[in-house]
Amino acid sequence: MEFTHLGRTGLKVSRLCLGTMNFGPHTTEADSHAIMDAAHDKGVNFFDTANVYGGAENKGSTETIVGNWFAQGGGRRERTVLATKVYGDMGDWPNEGRLSALNLRRALDASLKRLQTDYIDLYQFHHVDRETPWEEIWQALDVAVQQGKILYVGSSNFAGWHIAQAQEAAARRNFVGLVSEQSKYNLLARAVELEVLPAAQHYGLGVIPWSPLAGGLLGGVLRKENEGKRRQQAEAIQKHRPQLEAYENLAAELGHEPGDVALAWLLAQPAVTAPIIGPRTMEQLDAAERALDVRLDDKTLDRLNEIFPGHRTAPEDYAW
């Protein structure tokens, strides 16, 4: 396993981040525990979850599964850089969601209880809260840091100007502020290259891409379709079919699986710390690990950019 610093921090994390969103809704607790054990065996020390994961009727259950795994001991918690998220409504009563100081305090304590730990390494805002001032947010998290309940703070799904706004407000308090941004980023979804990635690089945030395989579209979907293994995403497949055909042909030419190429492309982007892999099965975890051995030369990267055109930094992308 390769390791790198999370943004400008001294914290070292694996180049792959284990996403847990499938744990509970699609993967049993026993299988989830086995996947987490296998991830540690492979050197993956960076795990991502969220307080709302578990499904609409079982919010919090994914954190509970992770907490039960920690409770088995054996250095599981100590060897894990644990990231979770806050924002989504956990109930239908006022102040059970978003980023008010009250909800941040309650949600953090609830996550700690479910996760059976006394601290969270990376506490992330699942979404920007346009109704709560940053002064309130940072004051609440400053207290949480002083209490030893969290070590670092990250964002998710932020615009570039949200990152700038958050960091400038944190600087006024002499607070570290954000150290990471979790965004949707893959060969088919490159809008973050306009302003989010430049903002993250300017402020020293590590970027943690989610949906690195575009919901499976970049995982060899056409081949699986031909083999009769794919019945979903028909509309998206048709929309991107020429690109996907060229992409899968390129992967075959390189001698790699399409999903490995998609992950390797992300790992080659300078702003990226660790793509989030969200395996439902052990086989999917094994497949993701292969990407670490894929090296894409400049010619291949240029061909991928021809198939999936990206963005230049704003305003050059649209001004001249």
XYZ file of C-alpha atoms in Angstrom:
320
model
C 0.000 0.000 0.000
C 1.125 3.552 -0.738
C 0.570 6.331 1.784
C 0.445 10.092 1.492
C -0.286 13.101 3.667
C -3.887 14.259 3.908
C -3.603 17.712 2.382
C -1.251 20.007 4.257
C -1.443 17.954 7.467
C 1.105 15.576 8.912
C -1.513 12.796 8.886
C -0.629 9.852 6.649
C -3.426 7.963 4.919
C -3.557 5.148 2.381
C -3.968 6.060 -1.292
C -7.279 4.201 -1.246
C -10.053 5.106 1.192
C -12.535 2.423 2.214
C -16.075 3.732 1.840
C -18.698 2.035 3.998
C -22.001 3.236 2.508
C -22.918 -0.303 1.414
C -22.395 -1.729 4.903
C -25.849 -2.576 6.189
C -28.080 -1.821 3.191
C -26.240 -4.123 0.767
C -23.570 -5.953 2.788
C -24.236 -7.918 5.972
C -22.496 -6.962 9.185
C -20.409 -10.130 9.139
C -19.289 -9.520 5.555
C -18.641 -5.851 6.342
C -16.361 -6.846 9.205
C -14.525 -9.277 6.934
C -14.028 -6.547 4.316
C -12.651 -4.143 6.928
C -10.260 -6.806 8.223
C -9.112 -7.493 4.670
C -8.662 -3.763 4.038
C -6.311 -3.556 7.027
C -4.458 -6.615 5.763
C -3.943 -4.782 2.467
C -2.676 -1.682 4.267
C -5.793 0.467 3.861
C -5.903 2.611 7.007
C -8.380 5.285 5.832
C -12.100 4.511 6.381
C -14.997 6.828 5.500
C -18.563 6.708 6.783
C -21.407 9.110 7.681
C -24.009 9.410 10.391
C -26.887 9.043 7.892
C -25.569 5.863 6.234
C -27.676 2.758 6.711
C -30.728 3.509 4.615
C -33.740 5.754 5.109
C -35.195 3.582 7.861
C -31.901 2.702 9.546
C -29.845 5.873 9.667
C -26.803 5.372 11.853
C -26.650 1.615 11.352
C -23.495 1.781 9.228
C -21.645 3.636 11.981
C -22.912 0.968 14.376
C -21.465 -1.783 12.173
C -18.108 -0.002 12.111
C -18.290 0.528 15.887
C -18.984 -3.149 16.505
C -15.923 -3.952 14.405
C -13.782 -1.585 16.484
C -15.115 -3.216 19.640
C -13.491 -6.512 18.635
C -10.161 -4.941 19.552
C -6.932 -6.173 18.081
C -5.779 -2.663 17.243
C -8.633 -2.117 14.804
C -9.410 1.414 16.002
C -5.796 2.385 16.580
C -4.814 1.376 13.038
C -7.694 3.268 11.417
C -7.886 6.893 10.336
C -11.622 7.285 10.868
C -13.665 9.790 8.884
C -17.376 10.372 9.315
C -19.791 13.066 8.210
C -22.517 15.303 9.622
C -25.342 17.351 8.078
C -28.218 15.095 7.056
C -31.367 14.936 9.171
C -31.289 12.121 11.694
C -34.890 12.736 12.754
C -37.882 14.937 12.009
C -37.510 17.273 15.011
C -35.863 20.704 14.647
C -32.071 20.772 15.105
C -31.574 17.122 14.158
C -29.640 18.043 11.060
C -27.450 20.697 9.389
C -24.533 22.499 11.054
C -25.875 24.527 13.957
C -23.744 24.450 17.083
C -26.496 22.478 18.794
C -26.692 19.782 16.122
C -22.916 19.571 15.777
C -22.625 18.833 19.494
C -25.438 16.284 19.553
C -24.546 14.610 16.261
C -20.880 14.280 17.200
C -21.691 12.639 20.523
C -24.165 10.290 18.812
C -21.575 9.274 16.195
C -18.973 8.656 18.896
C -21.422 6.383 20.711
C -22.344 4.400 17.597
C -18.705 4.128 16.527
C -17.659 3.059 20.051
C -14.721 5.440 20.097
C -13.816 8.576 22.022
C -12.525 10.559 19.040
C -12.955 10.945 15.284
C -9.907 11.636 13.160
C -11.681 13.521 10.353
C -15.095 15.100 10.966
C -16.605 16.182 7.653
C -19.466 18.485 6.679
C -21.594 16.364 4.340
C -22.945 19.519 2.696
C -22.585 23.261 3.078
C -25.102 24.878 5.460
C -26.089 28.200 3.912
C -28.166 29.170 6.967
C -25.504 28.852 9.685
C -22.662 31.399 9.924
C -19.138 30.072 9.804
C -18.331 31.822 13.072
C -20.858 29.556 14.805
C -19.637 26.426 13.056
C -15.971 27.026 13.808
C -16.625 27.968 17.413
C -18.492 24.701 17.955
C -15.737 22.649 16.352
C -13.010 24.551 18.166
C -14.631 23.349 21.379
C -14.822 19.767 20.023
C -11.121 19.847 19.159
C -10.241 21.157 22.626
C -12.318 18.344 24.129
C -10.330 15.832 22.096
C -13.407 14.550 20.272
C -12.148 15.394 16.783
C -8.689 15.973 15.326
C -9.301 17.335 11.820
C -12.207 18.858 9.899
C -13.142 18.270 6.275
C -15.861 19.225 3.806
C -17.863 17.316 1.235
C -19.699 18.511 -1.867
C -18.508 22.115 -1.393
C -18.140 24.662 -4.166
C -14.803 26.396 -4.530
C -16.120 29.595 -2.995
C -17.520 27.649 -0.037
C -14.013 26.360 0.657
C -12.629 29.893 0.442
C -15.372 31.229 2.714
C -14.781 28.505 5.287
C -11.013 28.939 5.287
C -11.073 32.703 5.600
C -13.503 32.469 8.528
C -11.281 29.854 10.191
C -8.192 32.013 9.694
C -9.867 34.885 11.559
C -10.118 32.537 14.563
C -6.568 31.192 14.126
C -8.209 27.813 13.508
C -6.773 25.240 11.111
C -10.062 24.979 9.241
C -10.659 22.427 6.515
C -7.963 19.899 5.637
C -9.872 17.900 3.008
C -12.704 18.066 0.485
C -14.729 15.040 -0.593
C -16.171 15.591 -4.070
C -17.713 13.617 -6.904
C -14.817 13.212 -9.311
C -14.178 10.715 -12.075
C -13.428 10.636 -15.797
C -17.085 11.346 -16.587
C -17.621 13.992 -13.878
C -14.845 16.586 -13.999
C -16.664 19.816 -13.124
C -14.631 20.103 -9.896
C -11.607 20.934 -12.035
C -13.097 24.380 -12.692
C -12.899 25.806 -9.173
C -13.066 23.150 -6.433
C -9.681 21.557 -7.158
C -7.886 24.916 -7.544
C -9.394 26.095 -4.251
C -8.398 22.846 -2.534
C -4.839 23.116 -3.812
C -4.587 26.805 -2.852
C -5.700 26.140 0.725
C -3.852 22.841 1.085
C -6.863 20.506 1.201
C -6.549 16.866 0.244
C -9.199 15.797 -2.261
C -11.071 12.552 -1.600
C -13.085 11.635 -4.723
C -16.337 9.751 -4.322
C -17.974 7.719 -7.112
C -14.596 7.083 -8.787
C -16.168 4.583 -11.201
C -19.216 6.764 -11.962
C -21.613 4.299 -10.435
C -20.100 1.426 -12.415
C -20.058 3.108 -15.832
C -16.256 3.126 -15.811
C -15.964 -0.446 -14.573
C -16.354 -2.193 -17.912
C -20.087 -1.738 -18.186
C -20.288 -2.436 -21.937
C -18.482 -5.737 -21.632
C -20.734 -6.716 -18.746
C -23.722 -5.647 -20.826
C -22.584 -7.909 -23.660
C -22.118 -10.740 -21.168
C -25.640 -10.223 -19.917
C -24.502 -9.080 -16.462
C -25.756 -5.503 -16.598
C -29.375 -4.394 -16.683
C -29.239 -1.003 -15.001
C -28.170 2.493 -16.074
C -29.394 1.913 -19.636
C -30.006 5.619 -20.264
C -26.561 6.673 -19.011
C -24.909 3.916 -21.020
C -26.587 5.048 -24.215
C -25.675 8.682 -23.558
C -21.983 7.890 -23.133
C -21.700 4.779 -25.328
C -19.134 6.162 -27.837
C -16.894 7.366 -24.998
C -17.262 4.135 -23.067
C -16.449 2.056 -26.156
C -13.257 4.044 -26.775
C -12.377 3.843 -23.095
C -12.861 0.110 -22.746
C -10.895 -0.455 -25.956
C -8.042 1.627 -24.526
C -8.108 -0.359 -21.282
C -7.958 -3.617 -23.254
C -5.052 -2.244 -25.273
C -3.228 -1.421 -22.021
C -3.961 -4.873 -20.629
C -5.859 -3.555 -17.612
C -9.410 -3.748 -16.355
C -11.411 -0.538 -17.060
C -12.044 0.074 -13.362
C -8.320 -0.144 -12.635
C -7.624 2.514 -15.273
C -10.293 4.829 -13.824
C -8.802 4.589 -10.329
C -5.250 4.920 -11.624
C -6.253 8.091 -13.506
C -7.570 9.630 -10.287
C -4.430 8.619 -8.401
C -2.401 10.441 -11.049
C -4.217 13.743 -10.490
C -2.092 16.115 -8.358
C -4.899 17.232 -6.036
C -6.136 13.733 -5.186
C -5.272 12.117 -1.864
C -7.322 8.911 -2.026
C -10.328 7.820 -4.099
C -13.129 6.304 -2.049
C -13.804 2.687 -2.942
C -17.125 1.331 -1.694
C -16.982 -2.454 -2.046
C -20.072 -4.543 -1.490
C -18.021 -7.735 -1.697
C -14.503 -8.956 -1.016
C -13.964 -9.375 -4.760
C -14.609 -5.664 -5.326
C -12.062 -4.794 -2.640
C -9.466 -7.009 -4.303
C -10.209 -5.412 -7.679
C -9.680 -1.889 -6.344
C -6.273 -2.798 -4.943
C -5.004 -3.649 -8.432
C -5.190 0.006 -9.463
C -2.208 0.806 -7.254
C 0.001 -1.169 -9.644
C -1.249 0.636 -12.767
C 1.004 3.410 -14.069
C -0.374 5.624 -16.826
C 2.186 7.397 -19.003
C 1.663 10.871 -20.456
C 0.488 9.471 -23.796
C -2.209 7.407 -22.086
C -3.304 10.332 -19.932
C -3.610 12.455 -23.081
C -5.746 9.778 -24.735
C -8.026 9.630 -21.693
C -8.405 13.400 -21.835
C -9.383 13.121 -25.491
C -12.056 10.553 -24.658
C -13.275 12.389 -21.559
C -12.481 16.111 -21.995
C -11.845 17.889 -18.718
C -11.803 21.520 -17.654
C -9.233 24.214 -17.367
C -9.210 26.381 -14.256
C -11.897 29.066 -14.220
C -12.175 31.630 -15.745
C -9.928 30.443 -18.599
C -12.254 27.505 -19.207
C -15.072 29.774 -20.331
C -13.590 33.270 -20.750
C -10.857 32.800 -23.384
